[in-house]
Amino acid sequence: MADSYNFSEIEERIAKLWRDEDIYRYDPKSKKEVYSIDTPPPTVSGLIHVGHVMSYSQMDFIARYKRMKGYNVFYPFGFDNNGLPTEILVEKTHNITAEKLGRERFIALVESETKKFMDMYKEVWQKVGIAVDWSLAYSTIGKDAQRISQLSFIKLCKMDRTYRKETPTIWCPKEKTAVSQMELKDKVLKSRFINIKFSKEITIATTRPELLPACVAIFVNPDDKKNAKLVGKKVRVPLFGQEVTVMADRRVDPEKGTGVVMCCTFGDLTDIDWYRAYNLPLKIIIDESGAIIHGDYKGMKIKDARSKVIEALKAEGLVTGEKEIEHNVNVHERCNTEIEFLVKKQWYVRYLDLKEKFLDAGKKIKWHPEFMKVRYDNWVNGLQWDWAISRQRFYGIPFPVWYCEKCGETMLAEEGSLPVNPLNQKPGKKCKCGSDRFVPEGDVMDTWATSSTTPLLNAKWDGERYDKRIYPMSLRPQAHDIITFWLFTSVVKGYFHTGLVPWKDAFIAGHALDPKGQPMHKSAGNIIEARGAIEKNGADQVRYWASVSKLGEDASFQDKDIKTGHKLAVKMWNVANFVQMNMGDPTRAAKATNIIDKWILSKAMMAVENATARFDEYDFTGAARAASEFFWYFCDNYLEFIKHRTYKGDKTAADTLSAVFLMTLKMFAPFVPYVTDEIYQRLYRKTEKSVSIHVSEWPEYNGKMFDKKSFELGERIANTIIFIRQWKHNNQMALNGELAQVEVEGLTEGLDEIAGAMNIKKVTKGKGDLTVPGTEIKLAIKK
RNA sequence: GGGCCUGUCGUCCAACGGUCAAGACGCUAGCCUUACACGCUUGAGACAGGGGUUCGACUCCCUUCAGGCCCACCA
């Protein structure tokens, strides 16, 4: 291998080899133990940055390690094209709305549109070298995902775990659509804070006087000395006359406004909480387009109604104060419209009674890192509402439900007919009451209702049975930000449908930060795109960066880590050159007799043992470090120590050299899969008989290659050589310069090795005055 | 407001409660040594502050300060 290291050429060639040999294929017929990974489906939103590369590389380290350890690795890939970002992406690129196109056609459009992105994603992930079986790919809007989501829902209905209830929904009056919290953003708006006199003692401050007709209660803080005495009083709402009660709640800030707040259905999210918590009456005064539907103000837009109400209040002398303020309001991120709250019927999954079960499930998962469990526990402990799984949107997986027009009975689709779209399909049978006229459910499911089924989807759950080799899955890898969503909801589904925790281990990755340590955001303009980074630096180098920071820690994208990865690859390349020139038989290494060989083999065994233990704990950083430390030491010392032997054609040195380098390559293979495989192909494929290093065996600890005495003796010899090397440096000698004589005191073996390694004419036992640090060995050195 | 994480050479990042606190990038000084100058060998350089526990603390506890994240809140 006379050519120099060229990553783009190597990576292209090796990627082709992997594709041609299909080495990541999961074999359902294999007798090997299965290691199954619940790979996170990335959101299809048109962007892959180095953060994605980091988290997918980190799980890939594990997948590759497990494969080399002899597992039958089930490592699928999913595309999340069910979410809002995908919807927005498609709407933008086609300048249409999902609503106008209709659900079926929109989903079809998404599928064809995202095909392009999926191909692009696949290409990038393949460049990164993610070792997934692409034949197991799925999409979260695909037929399987639709069927399983709907089946899960039907099963939950049959278990009496669902119910439908009117609840407030965030609503955009301009686009006349429900919006999710994700789509909200803050906007600072000027507004007027108006003090309204309700009675002699009660004056409330509000920015929304037009909501007076929807006022259902008044709140004060129970610890507010000034106002606490009002609790329990009843008062009539000015202009509109309904009687409301003053209640106590700690969420009221006594310092804000008058310290007295009105609760309307609904002005903001607190109103919703109060409405739920205190079972308040519901007064709807705004319609879907944001117009008032109440009394004299009927038909007016909110802002117009507001001025009219203020006028009327003033006319009666009830406005006792007015102040211009700036405040944060929630607006719809797409159109900047201030959002309102409407009441809609929602489907819920009832699970609040199961908190203890979910906490138990959390205990059964092995968390990596451990502290991530606390986030899960906090979330479960803090749960206050059941899981609302319906969304008033057009794009998504429909509920497989109709309602009888005559008796209102809910009619579920037949399990065998899934997936269905109730909007253009009929139940296929009559209602209990005899009617065959139905109203279809128009809502779609929350995306988590689908994402939560990925373990079931992977295990081909059919409602009863699933592939027990795959499920419960071995590993759930994901980032920490969605523990409360994806991880938790998956636990919920696993509990309901299988009674089992869906995985054994959870592997929680951190986020990538920009080189300055700032989070990467589109708006900050600091996103480092994946493809460019790979083309510029090589996939091995970017992956190496991903191995440097510990699991769960955020990591900034540092040039110097890329550089270090590059140096590592170059070093391996150059060592490979040296090994090739001195190629031996790795299988003969265990027969080594030379002390330096026995020493490096023992050291290699310790490194293997360490890297293996680290990997088994999902500490890939520790594994990589164990490999690196050993490798660089091996290069700088062992290689130099044996040159005098290899130059003479000593075969035993070549055997050890070849064996130890192979072990090192294998320890690095999960991290830098391209360069290690390229070298493997050139030097070892013929003798090892694996088509790729990635389907070869992980180095095992071999007792024949570890000998404590040889190791300790070797350490003393090595330290002596290193000391002489330093002495040469300190005495302005070239490191290969010849020394006339060294007398050694306190070490009787390996003197020939010292002489050979350091180019010393004569090494003899004797007396010395220079102490080798950390030893009792003394030397006398003569130039 | 509640919870969690993190503070170590200029920078990034390690260290079962026990050597001289490791390594990488950068910097310094030597060396073209038959794998590699994309290299080798040197040198300088750090435990955020304050309390405690301990024979002994970077490590455990409390606290202050500084970052970050999640949740809640924003009338």
mmCIF file of N, CA and C in Angstrom, chain A residues 327-414:
data_model
loop_
_atom_site.group_PDB
_atom_site.id
_atom_site.type_symbol
_atom_site.label_atom_id
_atom_site.label_comp_id
_atom_site.label_asym_id
_atom_site.label_seq_id
_atom_site.Cartn_x
_atom_site.Cartn_y
_atom_site.Cartn_z
ATOM 1 N N HIS A 327 -46.377 43.326 26.528
ATOM 2 C CA HIS A 327 -46.357 41.989 27.116
ATOM 3 C C HIS A 327 -46.177 40.926 26.036
ATOM 4 N N ASN A 328 -45.782 39.773 26.531
ATOM 5 C CA ASN A 328 -45.583 38.639 25.644
ATOM 6 C C ASN A 328 -46.914 37.962 25.367
ATOM 7 N N VAL A 329 -47.204 37.754 24.125
ATOM 8 C CA VAL A 329 -48.393 36.973 23.821
ATOM 9 C C VAL A 329 -47.984 35.814 22.927
ATOM 10 N N ASN A 330 -48.786 34.763 22.956
ATOM 11 C CA ASN A 330 -48.537 33.629 22.078
ATOM 12 C C ASN A 330 -49.172 33.888 20.722
ATOM 13 N N VAL A 331 -48.368 33.757 19.680
ATOM 14 C CA VAL A 331 -48.916 33.895 18.333
ATOM 15 C C VAL A 331 -48.583 32.643 17.532
ATOM 16 N N HIS A 332 -49.350 32.436 16.500
ATOM 17 C CA HIS A 332 -49.110 31.315 15.594
ATOM 18 C C HIS A 332 -47.863 31.638 14.785
ATOM 19 N N GLU A 333 -46.886 30.733 14.801
ATOM 20 C CA GLU A 333 -45.598 31.086 14.208
ATOM 21 C C GLU A 333 -45.665 31.306 12.702
ATOM 22 N N ARG A 334 -46.678 30.741 12.078
ATOM 23 C CA ARG A 334 -46.742 30.881 10.623
ATOM 24 C C ARG A 334 -47.328 32.207 10.185
ATOM 25 N N CYS A 335 -48.370 32.682 10.901
ATOM 26 C CA CYS A 335 -49.051 33.881 10.426
ATOM 27 C C CYS A 335 -49.051 35.012 11.438
ATOM 28 N N ASN A 336 -48.363 34.789 12.587
ATOM 29 C CA ASN A 336 -48.259 35.838 13.594
ATOM 30 C C ASN A 336 -49.585 36.259 14.194
ATOM 31 N N THR A 337 -50.607 35.440 14.043
ATOM 32 C CA THR A 337 -51.903 35.783 14.611
ATOM 33 C C THR A 337 -51.932 35.417 16.086
ATOM 34 N N GLU A 338 -52.518 36.297 16.882
ATOM 35 C CA GLU A 338 -52.682 35.955 18.290
ATOM 36 C C GLU A 338 -53.652 34.780 18.386
ATOM 37 N N ILE A 339 -53.254 33.799 19.144
ATOM 38 C CA ILE A 339 -54.077 32.589 19.206
ATOM 39 C C ILE A 339 -55.227 32.749 20.211
ATOM 40 N N GLU A 340 -56.261 31.967 19.988
ATOM 41 C CA GLU A 340 -57.392 31.943 20.912
ATOM 42 C C GLU A 340 -57.576 30.506 21.384
ATOM 43 N N PHE A 341 -58.550 30.317 22.245
ATOM 44 C CA PHE A 341 -58.823 28.972 22.728
ATOM 45 C C PHE A 341 -60.261 28.609 22.433
ATOM 46 N N LEU A 342 -60.444 27.496 21.801
ATOM 47 C CA LEU A 342 -61.790 27.013 21.522
ATOM 48 C C LEU A 342 -61.975 25.681 22.205
ATOM 49 N N VAL A 343 -63.212 25.319 22.379
ATOM 50 C CA VAL A 343 -63.465 24.037 23.018
ATOM 51 C C VAL A 343 -63.861 23.024 21.956
ATOM 52 N N LYS A 344 -63.147 21.940 21.951
ATOM 53 C CA LYS A 344 -63.385 20.890 20.957
ATOM 54 C C LYS A 344 -63.422 19.551 21.672
ATOM 55 N N LYS A 345 -64.108 18.623 21.056
ATOM 56 C CA LYS A 345 -64.086 17.275 21.634
ATOM 57 C C LYS A 345 -62.766 16.615 21.301
ATOM 58 N N GLN A 346 -62.132 16.059 22.324
ATOM 59 C CA GLN A 346 -60.832 15.415 22.131
ATOM 60 C C GLN A 346 -60.888 13.978 22.606
ATOM 61 N N TRP A 347 -60.070 13.162 21.936
ATOM 62 C CA TRP A 347 -59.880 11.791 22.408
ATOM 63 C C TRP A 347 -58.745 11.763 23.433
ATOM 64 N N TYR A 348 -58.987 11.035 24.500
ATOM 65 C CA TYR A 348 -57.983 10.902 25.543
ATOM 66 C C TYR A 348 -57.659 9.439 25.790
ATOM 67 N N VAL A 349 -56.414 9.218 26.213
ATOM 68 C CA VAL A 349 -56.062 7.899 26.742
ATOM 69 C C VAL A 349 -55.987 8.054 28.255
ATOM 70 N N ARG A 350 -56.751 7.255 28.965
ATOM 71 C CA ARG A 350 -56.790 7.387 30.409
ATOM 72 C C ARG A 350 -55.624 6.626 31.022
ATOM 73 N N TYR A 351 -54.734 7.343 31.663
ATOM 74 C CA TYR A 351 -53.587 6.649 32.246
ATOM 75 C C TYR A 351 -53.120 7.250 33.573
ATOM 76 N N LEU A 352 -53.812 8.285 34.030
ATOM 77 C CA LEU A 352 -53.349 8.919 35.269
ATOM 78 C C LEU A 352 -53.340 7.953 36.450
ATOM 79 N N ASP A 353 -54.204 6.941 36.390
ATOM 80 C CA ASP A 353 -54.258 5.966 37.476
ATOM 81 C C ASP A 353 -53.060 5.018 37.449
ATOM 82 N N LEU A 354 -52.217 5.134 36.427
ATOM 83 C CA LEU A 354 -51.139 4.153 36.252
ATOM 84 C C LEU A 354 -49.751 4.706 36.542
ATOM 85 N N LYS A 355 -49.703 5.886 37.153
ATOM 86 C CA LYS A 355 -48.398 6.499 37.413
ATOM 87 C C LYS A 355 -47.413 5.526 38.047
ATOM 88 N N GLU A 356 -47.885 4.771 39.024
ATOM 89 C CA GLU A 356 -46.984 3.845 39.721
ATOM 90 C C GLU A 356 -46.405 2.810 38.758
ATOM 91 N N LYS A 357 -47.265 2.340 37.861
ATOM 92 C CA LYS A 357 -46.801 1.351 36.875
ATOM 93 C C LYS A 357 -45.719 1.961 35.984
ATOM 94 N N PHE A 358 -45.932 3.213 35.615
ATOM 95 C CA PHE A 358 -44.962 3.858 34.727
ATOM 96 C C PHE A 358 -43.645 4.117 35.468
ATOM 97 N N LEU A 359 -43.765 4.445 36.750
ATOM 98 C CA LEU A 359 -42.534 4.634 37.534
ATOM 99 C C LEU A 359 -41.788 3.301 37.653
ATOM 100 N N ASP A 360 -42.549 2.223 37.835
ATOM 101 C CA ASP A 360 -41.927 0.893 37.873
ATOM 102 C C ASP A 360 -41.211 0.590 36.568
ATOM 103 N N ALA A 361 -41.893 0.918 35.482
ATOM 104 C CA ALA A 361 -41.288 0.681 34.166
ATOM 105 C C ALA A 361 -39.975 1.440 34.065
ATOM 106 N N GLY A 362 -39.966 2.667 34.569
ATOM 107 C CA GLY A 362 -38.743 3.476 34.539
ATOM 108 C C GLY A 362 -37.620 2.797 35.308
ATOM 109 N N LYS A 363 -37.994 2.116 36.390
ATOM 110 C CA LYS A 363 -36.978 1.425 37.201
ATOM 111 C C LYS A 363 -36.417 0.225 36.454
ATOM 112 N N LYS A 364 -37.245 -0.379 35.618
ATOM 113 C CA LYS A 364 -36.791 -1.588 34.922
ATOM 114 C C LYS A 364 -35.864 -1.270 33.762
ATOM 115 N N ILE A 365 -35.923 -0.041 33.291
ATOM 116 C CA ILE A 365 -35.021 0.340 32.199
ATOM 117 C C ILE A 365 -33.657 0.650 32.784
ATOM 118 N N LYS A 366 -32.613 0.196 32.075
ATOM 119 C CA LYS A 366 -31.277 0.579 32.491
ATOM 120 C C LYS A 366 -30.918 1.861 31.747
ATOM 121 N N TRP A 367 -30.765 2.929 32.510
ATOM 122 C CA TRP A 367 -30.555 4.240 31.898
ATOM 123 C C TRP A 367 -29.082 4.542 31.746
ATOM 124 N N HIS A 368 -28.722 5.061 30.569
ATOM 125 C CA HIS A 368 -27.341 5.473 30.306
ATOM 126 C C HIS A 368 -27.378 6.872 29.727
ATOM 127 N N PRO A 369 -26.877 7.893 30.381
ATOM 128 C CA PRO A 369 -26.383 7.859 31.749
ATOM 129 C C PRO A 369 -27.529 7.774 32.745
ATOM 130 N N GLU A 370 -27.196 7.347 33.942
ATOM 131 C CA GLU A 370 -28.205 7.031 34.937
ATOM 132 C C GLU A 370 -29.107 8.208 35.302
ATOM 133 N N PHE A 371 -28.511 9.401 35.356
ATOM 134 C CA PHE A 371 -29.293 10.541 35.861
ATOM 135 C C PHE A 371 -30.468 10.906 34.958
ATOM 136 N N MET A 372 -30.478 10.393 33.743
ATOM 137 C CA MET A 372 -31.580 10.720 32.837
ATOM 138 C C MET A 372 -32.907 10.153 33.360
ATOM 139 N N LYS A 373 -32.810 9.132 34.182
ATOM 140 C CA LYS A 373 -34.012 8.550 34.755
ATOM 141 C C LYS A 373 -34.788 9.584 35.573
ATOM 142 N N VAL A 374 -34.068 10.477 36.232
ATOM 143 C CA VAL A 374 -34.713 11.483 37.077
ATOM 144 C C VAL A 374 -35.686 12.326 36.247
ATOM 145 N N ARG A 375 -35.294 12.609 35.017
ATOM 146 C CA ARG A 375 -36.171 13.424 34.177
ATOM 147 C C ARG A 375 -37.467 12.697 33.883
ATOM 148 N N TYR A 376 -37.318 11.420 33.671
ATOM 149 C CA TYR A 376 -38.494 10.591 33.423
ATOM 150 C C TYR A 376 -39.383 10.573 34.664
ATOM 151 N N ASP A 377 -38.774 10.304 35.811
ATOM 152 C CA ASP A 377 -39.540 10.238 37.062
ATOM 153 C C ASP A 377 -40.255 11.560 37.343
ATOM 154 N N ASN A 378 -39.540 12.653 37.169
ATOM 155 C CA ASN A 378 -40.154 13.961 37.405
ATOM 156 C C ASN A 378 -41.369 14.158 36.520
ATOM 157 N N TRP A 379 -41.221 13.743 35.306
ATOM 158 C CA TRP A 379 -42.320 13.919 34.359
ATOM 159 C C TRP A 379 -43.536 13.091 34.786
ATOM 160 N N VAL A 380 -43.293 11.838 35.102
ATOM 161 C CA VAL A 380 -44.410 10.968 35.469
ATOM 162 C C VAL A 380 -45.066 11.488 36.753
ATOM 163 N N ASN A 381 -44.246 11.856 37.706
ATOM 164 C CA ASN A 381 -44.804 12.362 38.965
ATOM 165 C C ASN A 381 -45.619 13.628 38.759
ATOM 166 N N GLY A 382 -45.224 14.413 37.769
ATOM 167 C CA GLY A 382 -45.905 15.686 37.561
ATOM 168 C C GLY A 382 -47.110 15.605 36.640
ATOM 169 N N LEU A 383 -47.404 14.425 36.125
ATOM 170 C CA LEU A 383 -48.525 14.303 35.185
ATOM 171 C C LEU A 383 -49.829 14.754 35.838
ATOM 172 N N GLN A 384 -50.573 15.587 35.135
ATOM 173 C CA GLN A 384 -51.830 16.066 35.702
ATOM 174 C C GLN A 384 -53.036 15.709 34.854
ATOM 175 N N TRP A 385 -52.813 15.508 33.571
ATOM 176 C CA TRP A 385 -53.932 15.216 32.687
ATOM 177 C C TRP A 385 -53.691 13.886 31.979
ATOM 178 N N ASP A 386 -54.759 13.303 31.549
ATOM 179 C CA ASP A 386 -54.618 12.145 30.684
ATOM 180 C C ASP A 386 -54.008 12.583 29.355
ATOM 181 N N TRP A 387 -53.710 11.618 28.549
ATOM 182 C CA TRP A 387 -53.009 11.895 27.286
ATOM 183 C C TRP A 387 -54.020 12.261 26.197
ATOM 184 N N ALA A 388 -53.983 13.514 25.789
ATOM 185 C CA ALA A 388 -54.868 13.953 24.700
ATOM 186 C C ALA A 388 -54.226 13.533 23.384
ATOM 187 N N ILE A 389 -54.875 12.638 22.668
ATOM 188 C CA ILE A 389 -54.216 12.104 21.465
ATOM 189 C C ILE A 389 -54.834 12.586 20.166
ATOM 190 N N SER A 390 -55.874 13.427 20.232
ATOM 191 C CA SER A 390 -56.440 13.903 18.959
ATOM 192 C C SER A 390 -55.979 15.324 18.656
ATOM 193 N N ARG A 391 -55.897 15.594 17.385
ATOM 194 C CA ARG A 391 -55.518 16.932 16.928
ATOM 195 C C ARG A 391 -56.495 17.367 15.851
ATOM 196 N N GLN A 392 -56.943 18.616 15.932
ATOM 197 C CA GLN A 392 -57.867 19.112 14.910
ATOM 198 C C GLN A 392 -57.062 19.648 13.735
ATOM 199 N N ARG A 393 -56.476 18.690 13.030
ATOM 200 C CA ARG A 393 -55.657 19.077 11.890
ATOM 201 C C ARG A 393 -56.060 18.207 10.715
ATOM 202 N N PHE A 394 -55.455 18.503 9.592
ATOM 203 C CA PHE A 394 -55.837 17.754 8.402
ATOM 204 C C PHE A 394 -54.833 16.685 8.051
ATOM 205 N N TYR A 395 -53.594 16.969 8.452
ATOM 206 C CA TYR A 395 -52.536 16.044 8.064
ATOM 207 C C TYR A 395 -52.160 15.157 9.252
ATOM 208 N N GLY A 396 -52.230 13.870 9.032
ATOM 209 C CA GLY A 396 -51.868 12.955 10.104
ATOM 210 C C GLY A 396 -52.587 11.641 9.908
ATOM 211 N N ILE A 397 -52.475 10.797 10.897
ATOM 212 C CA ILE A 397 -53.137 9.501 10.801
ATOM 213 C C ILE A 397 -54.543 9.637 11.382
ATOM 214 N N PRO A 398 -55.577 9.297 10.582
ATOM 215 C CA PRO A 398 -56.943 9.490 11.050
ATOM 216 C C PRO A 398 -57.329 8.504 12.148
ATOM 217 N N PHE A 399 -58.313 8.900 12.922
ATOM 218 C CA PHE A 399 -58.895 7.968 13.878
ATOM 219 C C PHE A 399 -59.812 7.011 13.118
ATOM 220 N N PRO A 400 -59.739 5.733 13.398
ATOM 221 C CA PRO A 400 -60.555 4.757 12.675
ATOM 222 C C PRO A 400 -61.957 4.687 13.290
ATOM 223 N N VAL A 401 -62.665 5.824 13.251
ATOM 224 C CA VAL A 401 -63.883 5.956 14.035
ATOM 225 C C VAL A 401 -64.966 6.707 13.273
ATOM 226 N N TRP A 402 -66.220 6.233 13.441
ATOM 227 C CA TRP A 402 -67.392 6.965 12.975
ATOM 228 C C TRP A 402 -68.350 7.115 14.163
ATOM 229 N N TYR A 403 -69.264 8.056 14.011
ATOM 230 C CA TYR A 403 -70.297 8.207 15.042
ATOM 231 C C TYR A 403 -71.650 8.034 14.372
ATOM 232 N N CYS A 404 -72.518 7.266 15.015
ATOM 233 C CA CYS A 404 -73.842 7.025 14.443
ATOM 234 C C CYS A 404 -74.627 8.332 14.421
ATOM 235 N N GLU A 405 -75.165 8.634 13.292
ATOM 236 C CA GLU A 405 -75.897 9.887 13.135
ATOM 237 C C GLU A 405 -77.147 9.885 14.001
ATOM 238 N N LYS A 406 -77.716 8.689 14.202
ATOM 239 C CA LYS A 406 -78.997 8.596 14.895
ATOM 240 C C LYS A 406 -78.827 8.557 16.415
ATOM 241 N N CYS A 407 -77.986 7.624 16.898
ATOM 242 C CA CYS A 407 -77.898 7.466 18.351
ATOM 243 C C CYS A 407 -76.582 7.983 18.925
ATOM 244 N N GLY A 408 -75.674 8.407 18.062
ATOM 245 C CA GLY A 408 -74.430 8.991 18.564
ATOM 246 C C GLY A 408 -73.386 7.974 18.990
ATOM 247 N N GLU A 409 -73.724 6.697 18.860
ATOM 248 C CA GLU A 409 -72.803 5.648 19.283
ATOM 249 C C GLU A 409 -71.483 5.715 18.475
ATOM 250 N N THR A 410 -70.395 5.415 19.172
ATOM 251 C CA THR A 410 -69.093 5.390 18.497
ATOM 252 C C THR A 410 -68.904 4.043 17.806
ATOM 253 N N MET A 411 -68.521 4.094 16.547
ATOM 254 C CA MET A 411 -68.330 2.862 15.785
ATOM 255 C C MET A 411 -66.863 2.762 15.385
ATOM 256 N N LEU A 412 -66.196 1.684 15.852
ATOM 257 C CA LEU A 412 -64.790 1.496 15.515
ATOM 258 C C LEU A 412 -64.652 0.704 14.221
ATOM 259 N N ALA A 413 -63.584 0.945 13.505
ATOM 260 C CA ALA A 413 -63.320 0.158 12.295
ATOM 261 C C ALA A 413 -62.977 -1.282 12.687
ATOM 262 N N GLU A 414 -63.204 -2.215 11.755
ATOM 263 C CA GLU A 414 -62.799 -3.597 11.983
ATOM 264 C C GLU A 414 -61.275 -3.670 11.997
#
